[in-house]
């Protein structure tokens, strides 16, 4: 939500000025400038995520979609990547890379 506001401020800053737009949108100027300063970091993180996603897709297709987050994370660690499991999970969730539901096993006849 805030990102769209910052994009709006950035797009119209030359015409109306940052201070006026921030006042109308009820956001802080310091927040806008902090967002502006972090643009390079966000781009670098996005590029790293895209590179990691390529490897995740390769592992996912190599194992015919049977590997989930934990196994893919273990494979990446085995290849020497230092990556958090939650990051792998986020990338897989965003790109809808899921493992199929396991088949039901035999049911016990005795309670």
Short mmCIF file of C-alpha atoms in Angstrom, two decimals:
data_model
loop_
_atom_site.label_atom_id
_atom_site.label_comp_id
_atom_site.label_asym_id
_atom_site.label_seq_id
_atom_site.Cartn_x
_atom_site.Cartn_y
_atom_site.Cartn_z
CA UNK A 1 0.00 0.00 0.00
CA UNK A 2 2.71 2.47 0.99
CA UNK A 3 4.79 1.55 -2.04
CA UNK A 4 2.06 2.85 -4.33
CA UNK A 5 1.99 6.09 -2.37
CA UNK A 6 5.75 6.47 -2.67
CA UNK A 7 5.53 5.74 -6.40
CA UNK A 8 2.88 8.46 -6.70
CA UNK A 9 5.02 10.95 -4.77
CA UNK A 10 8.01 10.12 -6.95
CA UNK A 11 6.03 10.50 -10.18
CA UNK A 12 4.50 13.88 -9.27
CA UNK A 13 7.27 15.42 -7.13
CA UNK A 14 8.55 17.75 -9.85
CA UNK A 15 5.13 19.23 -10.54
CA UNK A 16 3.74 19.63 -7.01
CA UNK A 17 6.73 19.19 -4.72
CA UNK A 18 7.42 16.41 -2.25
CA UNK A 19 6.29 18.35 0.80
CA UNK A 20 2.85 19.20 -0.60
CA UNK A 21 2.14 15.68 -1.88
CA UNK A 22 3.24 14.10 1.39
CA UNK A 23 1.00 16.46 3.32
CA UNK A 24 -2.03 15.62 1.12
CA UNK A 25 -1.38 11.86 1.31
CA UNK A 26 -0.62 12.10 5.04
CA UNK A 27 2.73 10.35 4.80
CA UNK A 28 6.05 11.51 6.16
CA UNK A 29 8.68 13.06 3.96
CA UNK A 30 11.35 11.14 5.85
CA UNK A 31 9.55 7.90 4.97
CA UNK A 32 9.54 8.86 1.31
CA UNK A 33 13.25 9.68 1.32
CA UNK A 34 14.02 6.45 3.19
CA UNK A 35 12.07 4.53 0.52
CA UNK A 36 13.93 6.43 -2.20
CA UNK A 37 17.32 5.60 -0.64
CA UNK A 38 16.47 1.89 -0.52
CA UNK A 39 15.67 1.60 -4.24
CA UNK A 40 19.10 0.23 -5.14
CA UNK A 41 18.92 -2.37 -2.37
CA UNK A 42 15.46 -3.49 -3.51
CA UNK A 43 16.70 -3.89 -7.09
CA UNK A 44 19.71 -5.92 -5.96
CA UNK A 45 17.49 -8.15 -3.82
CA UNK A 46 15.08 -8.65 -6.73
CA UNK A 47 17.96 -9.64 -9.02
CA UNK A 48 19.25 -12.11 -6.42
CA UNK A 49 15.75 -13.54 -5.97
CA UNK A 50 15.41 -14.00 -9.74
CA UNK A 51 18.75 -15.82 -9.92
CA UNK A 52 17.76 -18.04 -6.99
CA UNK A 53 14.37 -18.71 -8.55
CA UNK A 54 16.05 -20.07 -11.68
CA UNK A 55 17.86 -22.65 -9.57
CA UNK A 56 14.72 -23.46 -7.58
CA UNK A 57 12.83 -24.09 -10.82
CA UNK A 58 15.63 -26.34 -12.09
CA UNK A 59 15.55 -28.45 -8.92
CA UNK A 60 11.75 -28.52 -8.99
CA UNK A 61 11.59 -29.77 -12.58
CA UNK A 62 14.55 -32.13 -12.16
CA UNK A 63 12.66 -33.95 -9.41
CA UNK A 64 9.34 -33.79 -11.28
CA UNK A 65 7.73 -31.45 -8.78
CA UNK A 66 8.01 -33.88 -5.88
CA UNK A 67 10.40 -31.79 -3.81
CA UNK A 68 8.94 -29.33 -1.35
CA UNK A 69 10.48 -26.36 0.40
CA UNK A 70 12.62 -28.34 2.84
CA UNK A 71 14.18 -30.60 0.24
CA UNK A 72 14.81 -27.76 -2.21
CA UNK A 73 16.36 -25.74 0.61
CA UNK A 74 18.60 -28.70 1.47
CA UNK A 75 19.63 -29.04 -2.20
CA UNK A 76 20.51 -25.35 -2.40
CA UNK A 77 22.54 -25.62 0.79
CA UNK A 78 24.30 -28.64 -0.72
CA UNK A 79 25.23 -26.53 -3.75
CA UNK A 80 26.85 -24.00 -1.40
CA UNK A 81 24.12 -21.35 -1.27
CA UNK A 82 23.56 -19.57 2.00
CA UNK A 83 19.82 -19.07 1.85
CA UNK A 84 17.06 -19.03 4.43
CA UNK A 85 14.30 -21.63 4.19
CA UNK A 86 11.66 -18.91 4.52
CA UNK A 87 13.08 -17.13 1.49
CA UNK A 88 12.84 -20.33 -0.55
CA UNK A 89 9.30 -20.79 0.75
CA UNK A 90 8.33 -17.23 -0.21
CA UNK A 91 9.73 -17.56 -3.73
CA UNK A 92 8.04 -20.92 -4.25
CA UNK A 93 4.72 -19.60 -2.95
CA UNK A 94 4.79 -16.49 -5.14
CA UNK A 95 5.61 -18.57 -8.23
CA UNK A 96 3.20 -21.39 -7.35
CA UNK A 97 5.83 -24.08 -7.18
CA UNK A 98 4.28 -26.67 -4.92
CA UNK A 99 4.73 -30.34 -4.43
CA UNK A 100 1.64 -32.46 -4.94
CA UNK A 101 -0.36 -33.61 -1.95
CA UNK A 102 0.86 -36.96 -0.65
CA UNK A 103 -1.34 -39.93 -1.38
CA UNK A 104 -3.26 -41.24 1.58
CA UNK A 105 -1.61 -44.20 3.24
CA UNK A 106 -3.31 -47.32 4.46
CA UNK A 107 -5.82 -46.74 7.21
CA UNK A 108 -5.51 -48.63 10.43
CA UNK A 109 -8.30 -51.04 11.23
CA UNK A 110 -7.56 -50.87 14.92
CA UNK A 111 -8.26 -47.65 16.79
#
